[in-house]
Amino acid sequence: MPSSQTNWIFRADFQITPYEADDAGNTNCSLEFFKSSPVLEIVTSHPEVDQGRHIVTGKLDFTRWFTFTISGEGVVTAFYTAPDEGDEVIMIKKGVANQFSARIVEPGIGLRKRAFDTEEHDVGGPHQATYMVLRSDDDPHQVTFVKRSEPVRRDDTEPNSLTRSDEKVLIKNEHIGHIVSISNNDAFAVSASSHALNVGTKE
């Protein structure tokens, strides 16, 4: 089967503002885009169909309110949006907020200092995660967290239907208390014979 690839590139300037915290350590944050029309670029490549770039801009409204909750450990646990918000906009906003989700704080202690394994559940569903913690020789305040995760399989009836892996690299400065850099590489493949996604057709 010929291989194909689709890349989604989302470019936008945004601001995340904490505005409320509870006694359990959960913090509510607002997500606000500075530009009214962020650019979503879809790049497709397939040997049997037209290849090229498709720019989606000015069609999606990102100006409406959106908030999310992040736990004291650093995991995004909930999203809130206007009831009539568009599905595409919600999907992208959830994806942006979820980039900041990482279990980097040990309750009652502070930033984690050693590697660990855990099972998590976020916008991508349940997954098994492995964290590595790296210290910078050049900057004693800089801590790098590398999270590698794979989905938790609940149904083994078609084990090869979908494979997915994710690697997130998050760098935090302890001195200023801010996340200074996040990069994420999410890869998946679907078997040609898979019916797991239940994709239908219309006449």
XYZ file of C-alpha atoms in Angstrom, residues 4-202:
199
model
C 0.903 8.909 2.745
C 1.585 11.666 5.191
C -0.299 14.663 6.491
C 1.265 17.381 8.613
C -0.780 19.917 10.547
C 1.088 23.138 11.304
C -0.603 25.613 13.620
C 0.999 29.024 14.064
C -0.336 31.482 16.618
C 0.627 33.818 19.431
C -1.278 33.131 22.619
C -1.256 33.814 26.329
C -2.103 31.472 29.201
C -3.156 33.241 32.401
C -3.776 31.498 35.764
C -6.759 33.151 37.448
C -8.051 30.852 40.190
C -6.685 28.094 42.439
C -8.345 25.797 44.964
C -7.152 24.167 48.186
C -6.358 20.916 46.342
C -3.727 22.630 44.211
C -5.764 22.778 40.988
C -5.404 25.969 38.951
C -7.826 27.334 36.355
C -6.193 29.064 33.387
C -7.492 31.069 30.451
C -6.148 30.588 26.925
C -6.242 33.698 24.742
C -4.953 34.059 21.198
C -3.431 37.422 20.297
C -4.365 37.142 16.627
C -7.997 36.860 15.603
C -7.124 34.478 12.756
C -4.285 32.060 13.597
C -2.992 30.123 10.619
C -3.651 26.404 10.258
C -1.612 24.863 7.458
C -2.317 21.318 6.250
C 0.412 19.682 4.162
C -0.486 16.409 2.422
C 1.699 13.996 0.505
C 0.360 10.928 -1.282
C 1.699 9.312 -4.489
C -1.784 8.724 -5.950
C -3.431 12.086 -5.282
C -2.565 15.738 -5.617
C 0.113 16.905 -3.259
C 0.359 20.369 -1.836
C -0.382 22.825 0.903
C -3.764 24.013 2.054
C -3.936 27.117 4.217
C -6.949 27.381 6.507
C -7.070 30.942 7.771
C -9.865 33.387 8.437
C -12.357 30.509 8.532
C -11.963 29.520 12.166
C -12.768 31.927 14.998
C -10.310 31.647 17.888
C -11.407 34.808 19.708
C -13.966 33.221 22.038
C -13.170 32.290 25.622
C -11.545 28.983 26.542
C -10.267 27.819 29.927
C -8.698 24.676 31.338
C -7.741 23.224 34.714
C -4.257 21.997 35.563
C -3.556 19.915 38.665
C -0.896 20.593 41.267
C 1.201 17.860 39.638
C 1.089 19.638 36.276
C -1.544 17.547 34.455
C -4.360 19.195 32.477
C -7.557 17.630 33.807
C -10.486 19.560 32.283
C -11.449 21.977 29.498
C -14.247 24.564 29.387
C -15.575 26.415 26.363
C -18.666 28.122 24.989
C -21.467 25.570 24.377
C -21.766 26.505 20.702
C -18.024 26.598 19.957
C -16.968 24.894 16.719
C -15.553 21.363 16.946
C -12.419 22.221 14.948
C -11.609 25.194 17.176
C -12.184 23.148 20.340
C -9.888 20.402 19.042
C -7.068 22.851 18.329
C -7.456 24.755 21.611
C -7.443 21.489 23.571
C -4.321 20.445 21.703
C -2.561 23.705 22.586
C -3.518 23.496 26.269
C -2.549 19.829 26.453
C 1.026 20.668 25.419
C 1.492 22.038 28.943
C 0.273 18.823 30.573
C 3.092 16.894 32.253
C 3.392 15.285 35.682
C 6.473 17.292 36.696
C 5.597 18.131 40.315
C 5.707 15.653 43.185
C 2.946 16.558 45.676
C 4.305 18.098 48.858
C 7.893 18.062 47.579
C 8.273 20.116 44.397
C 9.717 19.501 40.947
C 10.501 15.845 40.382
C 14.174 14.943 40.485
C 14.259 11.378 39.158
C 12.811 9.213 36.383
C 9.502 7.429 36.935
C 6.723 5.488 35.171
C 3.018 6.197 35.507
C -0.349 5.735 33.807
C -2.068 8.965 32.788
C -5.278 10.060 31.106
C -5.496 13.263 29.075
C -7.033 14.560 25.850
C -5.373 11.673 23.987
C -6.921 9.040 26.254
C -5.253 6.664 28.739
C -1.557 6.057 28.181
C 1.496 4.609 29.864
C 4.112 7.327 30.368
C 7.818 7.240 31.161
C 9.463 10.427 32.415
C 13.152 11.290 32.420
C 14.526 14.257 34.373
C 17.675 15.971 33.087
C 19.707 18.773 34.637
C 21.648 21.308 32.585
C 25.386 21.683 33.208
C 25.269 25.209 31.774
C 22.255 26.460 33.743
C 21.652 25.049 37.252
C 18.098 26.428 37.228
C 17.096 24.619 34.034
C 15.296 21.280 34.304
C 14.356 19.212 31.247
C 11.536 16.678 31.451
C 11.266 14.105 28.665
C 7.964 12.251 28.561
C 7.544 9.206 26.323
C 4.117 7.595 26.186
C 2.087 4.924 24.419
C -1.678 4.327 24.615
C -3.003 1.832 27.132
C -4.651 -0.896 25.056
C -8.060 -1.876 26.413
C -9.039 -4.241 23.605
C -6.570 -6.751 22.140
C -8.891 -8.113 19.445
C -6.990 -6.240 16.733
C -3.570 -5.544 18.246
C -1.954 -4.214 15.069
C -4.746 -1.870 14.000
C -3.272 1.276 15.540
C 0.174 2.097 16.841
C 1.036 5.441 18.396
C 3.962 6.938 20.243
C 4.522 10.360 21.704
C 7.572 12.214 22.984
C 7.277 15.547 24.759
C 10.270 17.613 25.890
C 9.455 20.297 28.450
C 12.061 22.703 29.839
C 11.333 24.641 33.017
C 13.367 27.328 34.757
C 13.191 26.808 38.520
C 14.425 30.322 39.275
C 11.606 32.161 37.480
C 9.115 29.299 37.803
C 8.167 29.342 34.119
C 8.098 26.753 31.353
C 10.486 28.174 28.758
C 10.215 25.594 25.979
C 7.967 22.712 24.872
C 8.416 20.419 21.884
C 6.266 17.451 20.986
C 6.582 14.630 18.450
C 3.421 12.561 18.059
C 3.459 9.713 15.519
C 0.839 7.098 14.666
C 0.094 4.524 11.999
C -3.142 2.741 11.098
C -3.314 -0.671 9.461
C -4.954 -0.747 6.028
C -7.297 -3.526 7.207
C -8.240 -1.817 10.440
C -11.900 -1.078 11.195
C -11.072 0.479 14.558
C -11.776 4.032 13.410
C -15.195 3.207 11.905
C -14.742 5.444 8.877
C -17.853 5.407 6.690
C -18.756 6.714 3.234
C -21.574 8.845 1.839
